Amino acid sequence: MDAGQLAHPGVEELEVGPILLALADENRRRVVAELAARPDDERLCASFDLPLSKSSRTRHWRVLREAGLVYQRSAGNGLYMRLRKEDLDARFPGLIQAVVAAD
Amino acid sequence: MDAGQLAHPGVEELEVGPILLALADENRRRVVAELAARPDDERLCASFDLPLSKSSRTRHWRVLREAGLVYQRSAGNGLYMRLRKEDLDARFPGLIQAVVAAD
């Protein structure tokens, strides 16, 4: 697989169970909240200030991506992430806002 | 402990992490959805039609109770449960509605 083309579930494949499981973790929830604050922006994964090892961070990015919460893209100088806000709002209206507001 | 007095977290102790973890399971989510459809009603736990063993059901009731999603009360003829709708709506506005609507 091309490093720039990570696998992502389609919008019709999104399921609320994996989404909630992904959001149950406070570090992942924090990442989603920061992305939701600027939903049009893509962000360098390395720019998130999390108290975690590199392998833990990598695992969290994968959980977020496989649940369908974020799009990830590998570019020359790193891995970028953005919230799948349109897809999430279409499939689960109000959910991301409610979760982000809950903390 | 009196069997009629199970321990429940106070409204100020509710945390979104355990709430989301509890709701990530489809059987627990189904129970919450059924309770949310009639939020003023207390319901006999045995009345939920779940494809689970008695011990699994008991574990799910405990997860729901400890997360603060439901009040449980043991009466002479069984265990009763109702959604903590007011507490949840106060602490996490829109969350339960969004989760219930997502399935």
Coordinates of C-alpha atoms in Angstrom, one line a residue:
Chain A
M1 CA 0.0 0.0 0.0
D2 CA 1.2 3.5 -0.9
A3 CA 2.1 5.2 2.3
G4 CA 0.0 8.2 1.1
Q5 CA -3.1 6.0 0.8
L6 CA -4.2 4.6 4.1
A7 CA -7.4 2.5 4.3
H8 CA -10.5 4.3 5.5
P9 CA -14.1 3.0 5.9
G10 CA -16.6 4.5 3.6
V11 CA -19.3 6.8 4.9
E12 CA -21.9 4.0 4.6
E13 CA -19.7 1.7 6.6
L14 CA -19.5 3.9 9.7
E15 CA -20.9 2.3 12.8
V16 CA -21.7 4.0 16.1
G17 CA -20.1 1.3 18.2
P18 CA -16.5 1.7 17.1
I19 CA -17.0 5.5 17.1
L20 CA -18.1 5.5 20.7
L21 CA -15.3 3.1 21.7
A22 CA -12.8 5.4 20.0
L23 CA -14.2 8.4 21.8
A24 CA -14.3 6.7 25.2
D25 CA -10.5 7.3 25.5
E26 CA -9.7 10.7 26.8
N27 CA -6.6 11.2 24.6
R28 CA -8.4 10.3 21.5
R29 CA -11.4 12.5 22.6
R30 CA -9.0 15.4 23.1
V31 CA -7.6 14.9 19.5
V32 CA -11.1 14.9 18.1
A33 CA -12.0 18.0 20.1
E34 CA -9.0 19.9 18.8
L35 CA -9.8 18.8 15.2
A36 CA -13.5 19.7 15.7
A37 CA -12.5 23.2 16.8
R38 CA -11.0 23.8 13.3
P39 CA -12.8 21.2 11.2
D40 CA -11.6 22.5 7.8
D41 CA -8.0 22.2 8.7
E42 CA -5.7 19.3 8.2
R43 CA -3.2 18.9 11.1
L44 CA 0.1 17.3 11.5
C45 CA -0.3 14.3 13.8
A46 CA 3.0 15.2 15.5
S47 CA 1.6 18.5 16.6
F48 CA -0.7 17.0 19.2
D49 CA 0.7 17.4 22.6
L50 CA -0.2 14.0 24.2
P51 CA 1.6 12.4 27.2
L52 CA 2.2 9.2 25.2
S53 CA 4.9 7.1 23.6
K54 CA 5.2 7.1 19.9
S55 CA 3.8 3.6 19.6
S56 CA 0.7 4.6 21.7
R57 CA 0.2 7.6 19.5
T58 CA 0.4 5.5 16.4
R59 CA -2.2 3.1 17.8
H60 CA -4.6 5.9 18.7
W61 CA -4.3 7.3 15.2
R62 CA -5.2 3.9 13.8
V63 CA -8.2 3.5 16.1
L64 CA -9.5 7.0 15.1
R65 CA -9.0 6.2 11.4
E66 CA -10.5 2.7 11.5
A67 CA -13.6 4.0 13.4
G68 CA -14.0 6.6 10.6
L69 CA -13.5 9.6 12.8
V70 CA -10.5 11.0 10.9
Y71 CA -9.0 11.0 7.5
Q72 CA -5.2 10.4 7.6
R73 CA -2.8 11.2 4.9
S74 CA 0.9 10.5 4.8
A75 CA 2.9 13.2 3.1
G76 CA 6.6 13.7 2.6
N77 CA 7.2 15.3 6.0
G78 CA 4.8 13.4 8.2
L79 CA 1.3 12.1 8.8
Y80 CA -1.7 14.5 8.6
M81 CA -5.1 14.1 10.0
R82 CA -8.5 15.9 9.7
L83 CA -11.9 15.2 11.2
R84 CA -14.5 13.5 8.9
K85 CA -17.0 16.2 10.0
E86 CA -19.3 16.0 7.0
D87 CA -19.5 12.2 7.1
L88 CA -20.0 12.1 10.9
D89 CA -22.6 14.8 10.9
A90 CA -24.5 13.1 8.1
R91 CA -24.5 9.7 9.7
F92 CA -24.7 10.7 13.4
P93 CA -26.2 14.1 13.7
G94 CA -25.2 16.0 16.8
L95 CA -23.0 13.2 18.2
I96 CA -19.6 14.8 17.8
Q97 CA -20.8 18.2 19.1
A98 CA -22.3 16.5 22.1
V99 CA -19.2 14.5 22.9
V100 CA -16.9 17.5 22.4
A101 CA -19.1 19.6 24.7
A102 CA -19.2 17.0 27.3
D103 CA -15.7 17.3 28.6
Chain B
M1 CA -25.6 -3.4 51.7
D2 CA -29.4 -3.5 51.5
A3 CA -30.2 -5.2 48.2
G4 CA -32.7 -2.4 47.5
Q5 CA -29.9 0.2 47.8
L6 CA -27.3 -0.2 45.0
A7 CA -24.4 2.3 44.8
H8 CA -24.8 5.0 42.1
P9 CA -22.5 7.8 41.2
G10 CA -23.8 11.3 42.0
V11 CA -24.6 13.6 39.1
E12 CA -21.4 15.6 39.8
E13 CA -19.4 12.4 39.5
L14 CA -20.6 11.5 36.0
E15 CA -17.8 11.3 33.4
V16 CA -18.1 11.1 29.7
G17 CA -15.5 8.4 29.3
P18 CA -17.3 5.6 31.2
I19 CA -20.6 6.8 29.6
L20 CA -19.2 6.4 26.1
L21 CA -17.6 3.1 26.9
A22 CA -20.9 1.8 28.3
L23 CA -22.7 3.0 25.2
A24 CA -20.2 1.4 22.8
D25 CA -21.7 -2.0 23.4
E26 CA -24.7 -2.7 21.2
N27 CA -26.7 -4.6 23.8
R28 CA -26.2 -1.9 26.4
R29 CA -27.0 0.7 23.8
R30 CA -30.2 -1.1 23.0
V31 CA -31.3 -1.1 26.6
V32 CA -30.6 2.6 26.9
A33 CA -32.5 3.2 23.7
E34 CA -35.5 1.3 25.0
L35 CA -35.4 3.2 28.3
A36 CA -35.0 6.5 26.5
A37 CA -38.1 5.8 24.5
R38 CA -40.1 5.9 27.8
P39 CA -37.8 7.9 30.2
D40 CA -40.4 8.3 33.0
D41 CA -40.9 4.6 33.3
E42 CA -39.1 2.1 35.5
R43 CA -38.6 -1.2 33.9
L44 CA -38.0 -4.7 35.1
C45 CA -34.5 -5.8 34.0
A46 CA -35.8 -9.2 33.2
S47 CA -38.1 -7.7 30.6
F48 CA -35.3 -6.8 28.2
D49 CA -35.0 -9.4 25.4
L50 CA -31.3 -9.8 25.0
P51 CA -29.4 -12.8 23.6
L52 CA -27.2 -13.2 26.6
S53 CA -26.6 -15.4 29.6
K54 CA -27.8 -14.3 33.0
S55 CA -24.3 -13.5 34.1
S56 CA -23.7 -11.3 31.0
R57 CA -26.9 -9.5 31.6
T58 CA -25.9 -8.8 35.3
R59 CA -22.6 -7.5 34.2
H60 CA -24.2 -5.2 31.6
W61 CA -26.6 -3.8 34.3
R62 CA -23.6 -3.1 36.5
V63 CA -21.7 -1.3 33.7
L64 CA -24.8 0.9 33.0
R65 CA -25.3 1.7 36.7
E66 CA -21.6 2.4 37.5
A67 CA -21.3 4.7 34.4
G68 CA -24.3 6.6 35.7
L69 CA -26.6 5.8 32.8
V70 CA -29.3 4.1 34.9
Y71 CA -30.8 3.9 38.3
Q72 CA -31.3 0.4 39.5
R73 CA -33.5 -0.7 42.3
S74 CA -34.0 -4.1 43.7
A75 CA -37.6 -4.8 44.8
G76 CA -39.2 -7.9 46.1
N77 CA -39.9 -9.5 42.8
G78 CA -36.8 -8.3 40.8
L79 CA -34.4 -5.6 39.7
Y80 CA -35.8 -2.5 38.2
M81 CA -34.0 0.1 36.0
R82 CA -34.7 3.5 34.7
L83 CA -32.7 6.0 32.6
R84 CA -31.0 8.9 34.5
K85 CA -32.4 11.2 31.9
E86 CA -32.4 14.4 33.9
D87 CA -28.9 13.9 35.2
L88 CA -27.5 12.9 31.8
D89 CA -29.2 15.8 29.9
A90 CA -27.9 18.2 32.5
R91 CA -24.3 17.0 32.3
F92 CA -24.1 16.0 28.7
P93 CA -26.7 17.9 26.7
G94 CA -27.8 16.1 23.5
L95 CA -25.5 13.1 24.0
I96 CA -28.1 10.4 24.8
Q97 CA -30.4 11.6 22.0
A98 CA -27.6 11.6 19.5
V99 CA -26.4 8.1 20.5
V100 CA -30.0 6.7 20.4
A101 CA -30.6 8.2 17.0
A102 CA -27.4 6.9 15.6
D103 CA -28.4 3.2 15.4

